[in-house]
PDB file of C-alpha atoms in Angstrom:
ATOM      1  CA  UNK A   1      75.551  33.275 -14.849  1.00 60.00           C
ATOM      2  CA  UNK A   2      74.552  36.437 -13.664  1.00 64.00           C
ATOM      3  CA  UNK A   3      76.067  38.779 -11.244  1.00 62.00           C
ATOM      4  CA  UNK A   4      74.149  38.506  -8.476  1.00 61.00           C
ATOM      5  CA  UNK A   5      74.748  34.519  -8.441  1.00 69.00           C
ATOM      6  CA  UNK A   6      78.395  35.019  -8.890  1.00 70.00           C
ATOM      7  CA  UNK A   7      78.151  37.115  -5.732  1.00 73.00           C
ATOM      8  CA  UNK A   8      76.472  34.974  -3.817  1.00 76.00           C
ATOM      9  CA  UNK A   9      78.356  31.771  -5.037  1.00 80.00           C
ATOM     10  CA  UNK A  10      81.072  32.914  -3.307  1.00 78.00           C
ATOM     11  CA  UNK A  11      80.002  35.246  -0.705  1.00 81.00           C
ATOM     12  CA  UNK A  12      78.626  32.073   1.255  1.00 87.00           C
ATOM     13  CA  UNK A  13      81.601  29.855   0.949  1.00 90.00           C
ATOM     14  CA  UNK A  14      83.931  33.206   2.024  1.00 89.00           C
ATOM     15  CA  UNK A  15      81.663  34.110   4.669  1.00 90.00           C
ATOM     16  CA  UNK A  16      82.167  30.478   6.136  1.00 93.00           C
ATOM     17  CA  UNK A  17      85.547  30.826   5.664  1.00 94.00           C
ATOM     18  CA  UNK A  18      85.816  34.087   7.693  1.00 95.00           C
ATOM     19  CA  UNK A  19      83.819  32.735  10.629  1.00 95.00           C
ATOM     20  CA  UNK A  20      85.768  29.924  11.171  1.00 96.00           C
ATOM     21  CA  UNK A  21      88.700  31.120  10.910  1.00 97.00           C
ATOM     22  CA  UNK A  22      87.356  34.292  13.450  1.00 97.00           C
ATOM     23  CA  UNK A  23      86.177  31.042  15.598  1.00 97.00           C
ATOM     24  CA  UNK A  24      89.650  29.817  15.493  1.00 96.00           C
ATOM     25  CA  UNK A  25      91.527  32.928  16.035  1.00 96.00           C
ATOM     26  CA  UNK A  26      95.206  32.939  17.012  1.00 96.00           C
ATOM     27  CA  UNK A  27      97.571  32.963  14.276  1.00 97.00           C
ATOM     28  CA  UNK A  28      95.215  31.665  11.861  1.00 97.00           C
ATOM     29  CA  UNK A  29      92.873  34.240  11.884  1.00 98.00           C
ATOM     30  CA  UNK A  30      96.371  36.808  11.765  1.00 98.00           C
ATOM     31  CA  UNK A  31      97.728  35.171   8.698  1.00 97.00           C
ATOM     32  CA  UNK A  32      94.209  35.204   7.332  1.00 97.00           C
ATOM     33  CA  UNK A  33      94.092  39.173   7.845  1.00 98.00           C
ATOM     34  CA  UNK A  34      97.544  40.024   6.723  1.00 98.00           C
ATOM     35  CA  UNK A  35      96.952  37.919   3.233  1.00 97.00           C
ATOM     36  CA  UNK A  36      93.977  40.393   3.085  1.00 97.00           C
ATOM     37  CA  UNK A  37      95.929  43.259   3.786  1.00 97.00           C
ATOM     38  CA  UNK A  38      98.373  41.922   1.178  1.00 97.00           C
ATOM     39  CA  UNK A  39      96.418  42.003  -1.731  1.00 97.00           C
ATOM     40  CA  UNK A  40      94.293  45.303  -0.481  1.00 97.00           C
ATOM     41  CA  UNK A  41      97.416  47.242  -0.670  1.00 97.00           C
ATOM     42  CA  UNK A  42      98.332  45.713  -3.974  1.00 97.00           C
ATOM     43  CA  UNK A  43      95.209  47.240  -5.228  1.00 97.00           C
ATOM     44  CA  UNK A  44      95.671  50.333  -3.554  1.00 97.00           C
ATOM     45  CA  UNK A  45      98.890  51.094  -5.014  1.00 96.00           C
ATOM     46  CA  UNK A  46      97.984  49.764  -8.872  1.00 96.00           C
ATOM     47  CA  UNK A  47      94.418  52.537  -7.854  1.00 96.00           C
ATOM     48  CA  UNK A  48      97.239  55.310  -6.738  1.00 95.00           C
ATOM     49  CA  UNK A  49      99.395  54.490 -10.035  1.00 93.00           C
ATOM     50  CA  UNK A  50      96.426  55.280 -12.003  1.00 94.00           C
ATOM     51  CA  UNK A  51      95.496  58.047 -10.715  1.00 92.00           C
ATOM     52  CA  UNK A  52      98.509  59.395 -11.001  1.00 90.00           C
ATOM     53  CA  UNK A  53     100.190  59.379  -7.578  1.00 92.00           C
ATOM     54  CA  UNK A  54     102.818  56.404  -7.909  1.00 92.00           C
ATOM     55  CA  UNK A  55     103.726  54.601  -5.170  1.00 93.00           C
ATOM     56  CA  UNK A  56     107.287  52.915  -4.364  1.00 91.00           C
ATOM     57  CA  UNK A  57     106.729  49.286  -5.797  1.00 90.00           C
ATOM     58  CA  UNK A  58     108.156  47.420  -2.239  1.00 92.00           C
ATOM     59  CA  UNK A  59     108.053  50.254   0.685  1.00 94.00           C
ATOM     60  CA  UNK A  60     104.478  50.182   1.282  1.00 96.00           C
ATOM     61  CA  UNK A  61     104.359  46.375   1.520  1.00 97.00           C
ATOM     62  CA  UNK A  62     107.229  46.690   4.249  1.00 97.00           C
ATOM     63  CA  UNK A  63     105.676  49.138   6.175  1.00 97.00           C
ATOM     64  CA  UNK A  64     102.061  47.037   5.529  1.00 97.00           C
ATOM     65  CA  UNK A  65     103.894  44.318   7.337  1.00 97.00           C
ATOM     66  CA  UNK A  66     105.168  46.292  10.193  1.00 98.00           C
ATOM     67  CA  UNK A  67     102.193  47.804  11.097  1.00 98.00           C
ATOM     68  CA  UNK A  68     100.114  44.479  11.242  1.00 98.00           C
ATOM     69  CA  UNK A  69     102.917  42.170  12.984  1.00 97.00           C
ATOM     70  CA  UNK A  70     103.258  45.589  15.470  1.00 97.00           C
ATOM     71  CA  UNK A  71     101.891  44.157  18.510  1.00 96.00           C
ATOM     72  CA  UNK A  72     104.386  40.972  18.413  1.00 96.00           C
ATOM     73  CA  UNK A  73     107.575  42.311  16.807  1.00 96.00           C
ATOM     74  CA  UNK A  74     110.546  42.631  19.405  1.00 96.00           C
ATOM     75  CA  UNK A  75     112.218  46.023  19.121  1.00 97.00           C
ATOM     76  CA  UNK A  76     108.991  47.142  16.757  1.00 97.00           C
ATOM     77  CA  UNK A  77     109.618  50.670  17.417  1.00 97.00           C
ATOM     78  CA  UNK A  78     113.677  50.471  16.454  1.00 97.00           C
ATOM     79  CA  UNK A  79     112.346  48.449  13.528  1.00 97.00           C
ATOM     80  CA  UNK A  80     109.922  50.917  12.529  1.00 96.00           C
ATOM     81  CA  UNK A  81     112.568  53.644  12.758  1.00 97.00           C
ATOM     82  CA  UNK A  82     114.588  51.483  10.469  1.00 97.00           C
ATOM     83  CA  UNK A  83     111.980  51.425   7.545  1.00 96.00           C
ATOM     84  CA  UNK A  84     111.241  55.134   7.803  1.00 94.00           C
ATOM     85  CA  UNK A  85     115.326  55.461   7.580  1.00 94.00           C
ATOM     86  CA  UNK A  86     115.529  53.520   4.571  1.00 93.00           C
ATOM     87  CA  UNK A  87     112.972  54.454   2.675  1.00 91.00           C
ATOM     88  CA  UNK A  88     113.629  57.927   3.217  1.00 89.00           C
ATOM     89  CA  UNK A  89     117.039  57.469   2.285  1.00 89.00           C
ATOM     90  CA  UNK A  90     116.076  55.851  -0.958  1.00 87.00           C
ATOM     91  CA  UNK A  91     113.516  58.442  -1.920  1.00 84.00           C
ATOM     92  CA  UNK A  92     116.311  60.864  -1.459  1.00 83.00           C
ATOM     93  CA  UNK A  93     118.671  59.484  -4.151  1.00 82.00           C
ATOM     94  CA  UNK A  94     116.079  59.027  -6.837  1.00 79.00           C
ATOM     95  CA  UNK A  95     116.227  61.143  -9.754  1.00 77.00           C
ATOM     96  CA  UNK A  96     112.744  60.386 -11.312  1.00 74.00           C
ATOM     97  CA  UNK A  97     110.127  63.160 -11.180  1.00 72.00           C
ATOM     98  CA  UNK A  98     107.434  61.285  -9.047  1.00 72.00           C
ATOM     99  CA  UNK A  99     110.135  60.609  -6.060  1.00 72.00           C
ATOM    100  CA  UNK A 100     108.599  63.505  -4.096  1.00 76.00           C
ATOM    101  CA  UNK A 101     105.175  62.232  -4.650  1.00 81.00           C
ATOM    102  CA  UNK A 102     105.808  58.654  -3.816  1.00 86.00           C
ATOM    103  CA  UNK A 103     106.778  59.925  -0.143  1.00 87.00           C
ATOM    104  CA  UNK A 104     102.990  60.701   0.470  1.00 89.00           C
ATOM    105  CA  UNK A 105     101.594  58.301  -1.494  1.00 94.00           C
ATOM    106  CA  UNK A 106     103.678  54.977   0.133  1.00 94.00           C
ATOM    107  CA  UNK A 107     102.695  56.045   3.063  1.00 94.00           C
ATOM    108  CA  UNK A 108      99.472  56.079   2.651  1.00 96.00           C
ATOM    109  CA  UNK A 109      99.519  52.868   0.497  1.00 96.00           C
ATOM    110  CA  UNK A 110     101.738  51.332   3.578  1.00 97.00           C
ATOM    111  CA  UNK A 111      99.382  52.595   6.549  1.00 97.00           C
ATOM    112  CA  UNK A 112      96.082  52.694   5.285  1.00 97.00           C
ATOM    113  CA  UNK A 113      94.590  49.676   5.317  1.00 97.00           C
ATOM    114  CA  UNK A 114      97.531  47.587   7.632  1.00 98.00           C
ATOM    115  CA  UNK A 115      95.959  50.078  10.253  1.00 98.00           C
ATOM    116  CA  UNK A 116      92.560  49.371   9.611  1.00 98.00           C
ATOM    117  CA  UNK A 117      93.044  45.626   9.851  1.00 98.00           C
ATOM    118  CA  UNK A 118      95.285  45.397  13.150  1.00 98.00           C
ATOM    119  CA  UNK A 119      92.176  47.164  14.510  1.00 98.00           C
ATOM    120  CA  UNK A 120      90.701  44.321  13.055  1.00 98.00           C
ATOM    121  CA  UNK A 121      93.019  42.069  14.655  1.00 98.00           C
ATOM    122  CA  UNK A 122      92.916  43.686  17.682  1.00 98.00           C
ATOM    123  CA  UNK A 123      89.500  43.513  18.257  1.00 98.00           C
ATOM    124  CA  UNK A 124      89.696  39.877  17.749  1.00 98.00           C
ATOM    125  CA  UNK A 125      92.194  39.501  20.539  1.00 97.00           C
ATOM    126  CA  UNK A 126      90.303  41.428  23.289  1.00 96.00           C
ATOM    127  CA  UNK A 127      89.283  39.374  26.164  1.00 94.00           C
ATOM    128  CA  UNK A 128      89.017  35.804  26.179  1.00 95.00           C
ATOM    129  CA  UNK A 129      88.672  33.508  22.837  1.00 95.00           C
ATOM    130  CA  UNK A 130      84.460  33.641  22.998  1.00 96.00           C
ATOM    131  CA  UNK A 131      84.399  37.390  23.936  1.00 96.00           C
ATOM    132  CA  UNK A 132      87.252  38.544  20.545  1.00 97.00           C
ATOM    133  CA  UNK A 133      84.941  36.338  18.161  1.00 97.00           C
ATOM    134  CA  UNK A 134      81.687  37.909  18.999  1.00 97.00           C
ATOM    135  CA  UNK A 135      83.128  41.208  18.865  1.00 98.00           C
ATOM    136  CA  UNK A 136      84.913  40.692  15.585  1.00 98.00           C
ATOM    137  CA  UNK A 137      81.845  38.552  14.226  1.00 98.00           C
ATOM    138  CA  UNK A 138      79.742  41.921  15.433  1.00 97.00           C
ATOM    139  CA  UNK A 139      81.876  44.611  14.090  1.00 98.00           C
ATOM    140  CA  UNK A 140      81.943  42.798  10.555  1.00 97.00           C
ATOM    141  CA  UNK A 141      77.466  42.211  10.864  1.00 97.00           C
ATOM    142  CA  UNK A 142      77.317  45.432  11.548  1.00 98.00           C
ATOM    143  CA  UNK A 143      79.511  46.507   8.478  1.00 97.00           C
ATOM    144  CA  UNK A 144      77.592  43.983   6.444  1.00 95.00           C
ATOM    145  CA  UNK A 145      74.086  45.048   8.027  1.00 96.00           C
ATOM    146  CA  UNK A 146      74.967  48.594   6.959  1.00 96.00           C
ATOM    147  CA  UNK A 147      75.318  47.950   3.551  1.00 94.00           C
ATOM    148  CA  UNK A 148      72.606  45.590   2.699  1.00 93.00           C
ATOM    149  CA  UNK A 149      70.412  48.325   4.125  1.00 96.00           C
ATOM    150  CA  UNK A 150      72.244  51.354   2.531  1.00 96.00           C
ATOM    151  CA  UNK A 151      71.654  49.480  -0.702  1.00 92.00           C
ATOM    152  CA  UNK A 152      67.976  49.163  -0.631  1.00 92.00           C
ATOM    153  CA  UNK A 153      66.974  52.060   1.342  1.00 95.00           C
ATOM    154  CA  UNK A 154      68.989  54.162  -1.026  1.00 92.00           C
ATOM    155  CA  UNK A 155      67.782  52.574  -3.777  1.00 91.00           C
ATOM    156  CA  UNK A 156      63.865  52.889  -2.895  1.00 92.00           C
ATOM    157  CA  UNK A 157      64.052  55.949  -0.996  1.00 94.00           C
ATOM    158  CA  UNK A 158      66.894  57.470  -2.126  1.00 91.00           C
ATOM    159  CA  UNK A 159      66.490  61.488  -3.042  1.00 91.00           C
ATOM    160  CA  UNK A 160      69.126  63.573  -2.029  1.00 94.00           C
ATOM    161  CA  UNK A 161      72.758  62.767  -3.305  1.00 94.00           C
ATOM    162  CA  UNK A 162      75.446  62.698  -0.495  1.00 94.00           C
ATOM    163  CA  UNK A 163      78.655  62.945  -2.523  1.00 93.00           C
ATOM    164  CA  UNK A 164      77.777  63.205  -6.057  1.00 92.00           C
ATOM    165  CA  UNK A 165      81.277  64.642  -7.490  1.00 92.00           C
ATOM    166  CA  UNK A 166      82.572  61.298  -5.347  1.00 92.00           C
ATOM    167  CA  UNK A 167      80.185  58.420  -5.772  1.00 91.00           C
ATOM    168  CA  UNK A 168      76.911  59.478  -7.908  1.00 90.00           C
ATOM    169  CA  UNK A 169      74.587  57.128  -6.335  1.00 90.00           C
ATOM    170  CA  UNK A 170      74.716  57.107  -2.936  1.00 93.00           C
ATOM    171  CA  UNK A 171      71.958  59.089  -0.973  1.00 95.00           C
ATOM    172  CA  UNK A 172      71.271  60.785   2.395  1.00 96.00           C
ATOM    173  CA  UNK A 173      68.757  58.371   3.200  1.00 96.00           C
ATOM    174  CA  UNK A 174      70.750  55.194   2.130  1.00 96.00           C
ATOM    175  CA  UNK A 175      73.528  56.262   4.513  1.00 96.00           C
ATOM    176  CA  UNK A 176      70.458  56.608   7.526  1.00 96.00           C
ATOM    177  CA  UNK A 177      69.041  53.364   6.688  1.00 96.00           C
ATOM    178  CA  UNK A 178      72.767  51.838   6.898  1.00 97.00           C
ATOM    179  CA  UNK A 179      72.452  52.830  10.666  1.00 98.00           C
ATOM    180  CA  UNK A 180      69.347  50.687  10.828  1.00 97.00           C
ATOM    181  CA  UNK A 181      71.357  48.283   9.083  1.00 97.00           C
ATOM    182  CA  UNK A 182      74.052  48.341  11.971  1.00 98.00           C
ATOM    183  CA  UNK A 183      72.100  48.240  14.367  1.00 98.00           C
ATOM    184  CA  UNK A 184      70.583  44.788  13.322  1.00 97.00           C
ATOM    185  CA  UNK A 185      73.030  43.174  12.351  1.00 97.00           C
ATOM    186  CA  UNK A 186      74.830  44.600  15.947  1.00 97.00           C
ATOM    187  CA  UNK A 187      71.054  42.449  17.404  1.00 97.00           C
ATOM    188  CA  UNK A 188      71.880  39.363  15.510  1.00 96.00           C
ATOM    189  CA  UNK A 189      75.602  39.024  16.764  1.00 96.00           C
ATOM    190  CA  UNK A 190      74.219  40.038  20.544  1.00 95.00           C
ATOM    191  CA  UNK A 191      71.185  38.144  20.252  1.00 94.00           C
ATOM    192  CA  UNK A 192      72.169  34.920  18.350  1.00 94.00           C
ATOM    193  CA  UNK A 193      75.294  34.069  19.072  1.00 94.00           C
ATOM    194  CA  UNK A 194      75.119  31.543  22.263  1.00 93.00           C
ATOM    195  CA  UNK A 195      77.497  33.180  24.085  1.00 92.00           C
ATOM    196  CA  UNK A 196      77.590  35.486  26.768  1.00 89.00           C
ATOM    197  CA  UNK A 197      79.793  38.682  26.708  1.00 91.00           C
ATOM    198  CA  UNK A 198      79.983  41.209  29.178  1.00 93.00           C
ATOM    199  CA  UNK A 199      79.061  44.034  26.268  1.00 93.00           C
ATOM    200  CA  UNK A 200      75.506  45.046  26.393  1.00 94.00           C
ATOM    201  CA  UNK A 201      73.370  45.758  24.316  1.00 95.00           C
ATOM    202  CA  UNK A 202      73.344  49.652  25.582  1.00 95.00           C
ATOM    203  CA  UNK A 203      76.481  49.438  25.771  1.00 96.00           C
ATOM    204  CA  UNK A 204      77.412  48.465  22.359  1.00 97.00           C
ATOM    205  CA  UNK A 205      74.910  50.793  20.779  1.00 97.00           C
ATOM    206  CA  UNK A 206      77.273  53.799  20.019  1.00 97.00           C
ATOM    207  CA  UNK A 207      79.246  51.461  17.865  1.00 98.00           C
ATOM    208  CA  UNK A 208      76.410  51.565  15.461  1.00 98.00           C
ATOM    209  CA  UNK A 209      76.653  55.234  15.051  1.00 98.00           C
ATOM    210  CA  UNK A 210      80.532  54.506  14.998  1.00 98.00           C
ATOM    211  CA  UNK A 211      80.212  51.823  12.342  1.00 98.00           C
ATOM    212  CA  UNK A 212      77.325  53.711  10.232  1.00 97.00           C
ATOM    213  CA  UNK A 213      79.894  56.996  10.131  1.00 97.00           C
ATOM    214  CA  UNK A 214      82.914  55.623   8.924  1.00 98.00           C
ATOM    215  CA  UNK A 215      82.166  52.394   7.184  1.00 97.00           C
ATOM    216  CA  UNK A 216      80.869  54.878   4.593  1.00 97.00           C
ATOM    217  CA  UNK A 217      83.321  57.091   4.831  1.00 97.00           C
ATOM    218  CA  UNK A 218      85.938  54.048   4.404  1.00 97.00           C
ATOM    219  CA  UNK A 219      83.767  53.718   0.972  1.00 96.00           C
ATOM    220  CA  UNK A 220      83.671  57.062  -0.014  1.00 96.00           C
ATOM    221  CA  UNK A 221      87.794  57.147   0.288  1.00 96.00           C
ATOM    222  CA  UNK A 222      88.232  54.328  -2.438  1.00 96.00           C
ATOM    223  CA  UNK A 223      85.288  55.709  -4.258  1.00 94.00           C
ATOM    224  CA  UNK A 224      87.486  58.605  -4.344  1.00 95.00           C
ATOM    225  CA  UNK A 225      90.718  56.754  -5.118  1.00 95.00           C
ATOM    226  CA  UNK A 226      88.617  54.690  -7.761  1.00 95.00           C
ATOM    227  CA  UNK A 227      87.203  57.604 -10.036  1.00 93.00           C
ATOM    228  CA  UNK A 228      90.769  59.323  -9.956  1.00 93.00           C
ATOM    229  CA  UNK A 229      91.885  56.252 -11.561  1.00 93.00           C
ATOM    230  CA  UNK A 230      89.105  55.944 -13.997  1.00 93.00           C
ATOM    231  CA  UNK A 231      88.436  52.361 -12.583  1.00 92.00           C
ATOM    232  CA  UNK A 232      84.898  51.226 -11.327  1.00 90.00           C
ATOM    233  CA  UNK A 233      86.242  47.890  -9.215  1.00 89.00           C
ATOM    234  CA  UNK A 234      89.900  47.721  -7.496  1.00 93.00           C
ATOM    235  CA  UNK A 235      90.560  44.679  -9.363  1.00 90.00           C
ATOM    236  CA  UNK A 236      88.384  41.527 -10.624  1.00 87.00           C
ATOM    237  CA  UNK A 237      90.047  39.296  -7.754  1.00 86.00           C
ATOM    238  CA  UNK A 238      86.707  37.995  -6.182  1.00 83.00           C
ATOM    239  CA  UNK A 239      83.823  36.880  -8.816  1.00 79.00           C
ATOM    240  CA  UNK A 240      80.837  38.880  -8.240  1.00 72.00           C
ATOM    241  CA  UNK A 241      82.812  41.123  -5.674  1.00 78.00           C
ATOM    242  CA  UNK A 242      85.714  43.368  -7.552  1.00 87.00           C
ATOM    243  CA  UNK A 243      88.678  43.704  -5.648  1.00 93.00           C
ATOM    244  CA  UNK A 244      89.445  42.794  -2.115  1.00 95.00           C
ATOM    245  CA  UNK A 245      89.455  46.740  -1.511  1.00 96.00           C
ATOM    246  CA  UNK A 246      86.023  46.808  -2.625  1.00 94.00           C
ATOM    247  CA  UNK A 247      84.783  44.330  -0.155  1.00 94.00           C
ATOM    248  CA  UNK A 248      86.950  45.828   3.028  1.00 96.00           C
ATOM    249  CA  UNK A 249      86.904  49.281   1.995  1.00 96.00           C
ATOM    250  CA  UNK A 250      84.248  49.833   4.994  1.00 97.00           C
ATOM    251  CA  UNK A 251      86.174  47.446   7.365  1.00 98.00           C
ATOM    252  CA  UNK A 252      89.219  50.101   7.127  1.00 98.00           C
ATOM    253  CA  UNK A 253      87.915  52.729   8.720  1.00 98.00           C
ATOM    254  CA  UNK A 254      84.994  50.639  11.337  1.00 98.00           C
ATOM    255  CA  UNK A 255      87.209  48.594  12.853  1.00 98.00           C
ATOM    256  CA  UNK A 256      89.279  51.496  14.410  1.00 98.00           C
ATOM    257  CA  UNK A 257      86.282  53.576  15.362  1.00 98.00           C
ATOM    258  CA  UNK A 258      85.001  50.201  17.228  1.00 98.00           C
ATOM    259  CA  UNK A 259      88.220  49.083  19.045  1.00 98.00           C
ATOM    260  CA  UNK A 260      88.796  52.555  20.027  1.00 98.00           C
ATOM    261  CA  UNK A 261      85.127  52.456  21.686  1.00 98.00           C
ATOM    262  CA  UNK A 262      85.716  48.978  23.474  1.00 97.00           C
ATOM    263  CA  UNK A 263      89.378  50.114  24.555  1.00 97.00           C
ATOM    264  CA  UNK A 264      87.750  53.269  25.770  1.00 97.00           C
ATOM    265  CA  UNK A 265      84.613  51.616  27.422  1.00 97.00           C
ATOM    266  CA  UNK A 266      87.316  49.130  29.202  1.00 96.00           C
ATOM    267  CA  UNK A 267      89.716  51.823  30.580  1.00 95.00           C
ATOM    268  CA  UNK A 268      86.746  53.795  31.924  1.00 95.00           C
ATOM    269  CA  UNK A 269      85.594  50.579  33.801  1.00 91.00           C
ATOM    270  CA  UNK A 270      82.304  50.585  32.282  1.00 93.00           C
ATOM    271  CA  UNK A 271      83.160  46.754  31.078  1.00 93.00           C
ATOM    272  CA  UNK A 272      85.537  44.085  31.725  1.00 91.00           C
ATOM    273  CA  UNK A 273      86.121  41.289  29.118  1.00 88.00           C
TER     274      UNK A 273
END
């Protein structure tokens, strides 16, 4: 079988998967999120042992966990204040040479991607039920829009590297078509989905500039990560796919550009939801 079946064998089945369970919402769609958050940070820290910047093996799951429960913990802040404690005070009495390094590098591994998916979650909880699934369902078809067109424009048009010590074949004009990309796939969720939200389409256009910038810069970061290690997929997790890092690694950095935007656009009282 080749790869491009693999990927779409179970691209269509996950893709159902995500919708309804984005449909659903609640705590459904949150334990959904935090699994994926689970097993992204379990690739990020096997990526950051690799390339040399251990991590603590339990810390950054902790502090994962913190950061995506954060909006319905009691006391969050006191418990927050607790895990920094802790961990500090373990780091401290550790002998090995890599304790100072795995200070940085648990952090990271414990608030990267947990902050990029309570964005995630976040957006999903604005408004009423219909108004959080369009957004979310827009914020990820603007991700996906982005890359489909990235792919193709950078691979027939593509000139001009835009990171070449980081990832070798991405272009300048790939990344510009991947605003194209967001902005369609930004029409389809607007456009197609029956049901009305108080975003506009003039409204919502920054968020394809938003989504265009940092979805590829949330690639570029594990592309980073990635080559450090000497690894070319985050794991072999998803047939067809790699890791789940490789498939989110866009969603890390979107989804807080776009719920920034909407919780912006809302406290300015351009738009109620």
């Amino acid at each position: 079988m080749s790869e491009l079946a693999k990927r779409i064998l179970f691209a269509v089945p996950a893709a159902i998967l995500f919708i309804y369970l984005t449909w659903i919402g609640g705590w459904y769609f949150k334990i959904f999120v935090i699994l994926i958050g689970y097993f992204i940070q379990q690739e990020v820290m096997r990526l950051m042992d690799g390339a040399g910047q251990p991590t603590d093996q339990y810390f950054p799951y902790t502090i994962g966990l913190w950061v995506m429960l954060y909006p319905v913990l009691p006391y969050v802040f006191e418990i927050g204040l607790s895990i920094f404690l802790l961990f500090v005070a373990v780091q401290t009495f550790r002998d090995n040479e890599d304790s100072i390094s795995q200070l940085s590098s648990s952090f990271f591994a414990g608030l990267y991607a947990p902050l990029g998916l309570l964005s995630l979650m976040l957006i999903r909880d604005t408004g009423s039920n219909e108004t959080g699934f369009v957004l979310t369902i827009a914020t990820m078809l603007m991700i996906w829009g982005g890359d489909v067109f990235a792919y193709f424009g950078g691979k027939n048009f593509g000139k001009n590297k835009l990171a070449p010590t980081i990832s070798p074949n991405k272009t300048w004009e790939g990344f510009f078509f991947g605003y194209l990309g967001c902005f369609v796939g930004l029409l389809i969720a607007l456009k197609t989905i029956p049901i009305e939200t108080a975003l506009t389409l003039t409204l919502a256009l920054p968020l394809v500039l938003l989504v265009g910038t940092f979805g590829p810069f949330g690639d570029l970061i594990e592309s980073k990560i990635k080559r450090k290690a000497g690894v070319k997929d985050s794991s072999n997790l998803l047939p067809g796919h790699g890791g789940f890092f490789d498939r989110f690694d866009a969603v890390i950095l979107a989804a807080p550009a776009v719920y920034v935007y909407i919780k912006l656009i809302q406290d300015f009282d351009y738009v109620t939801f």
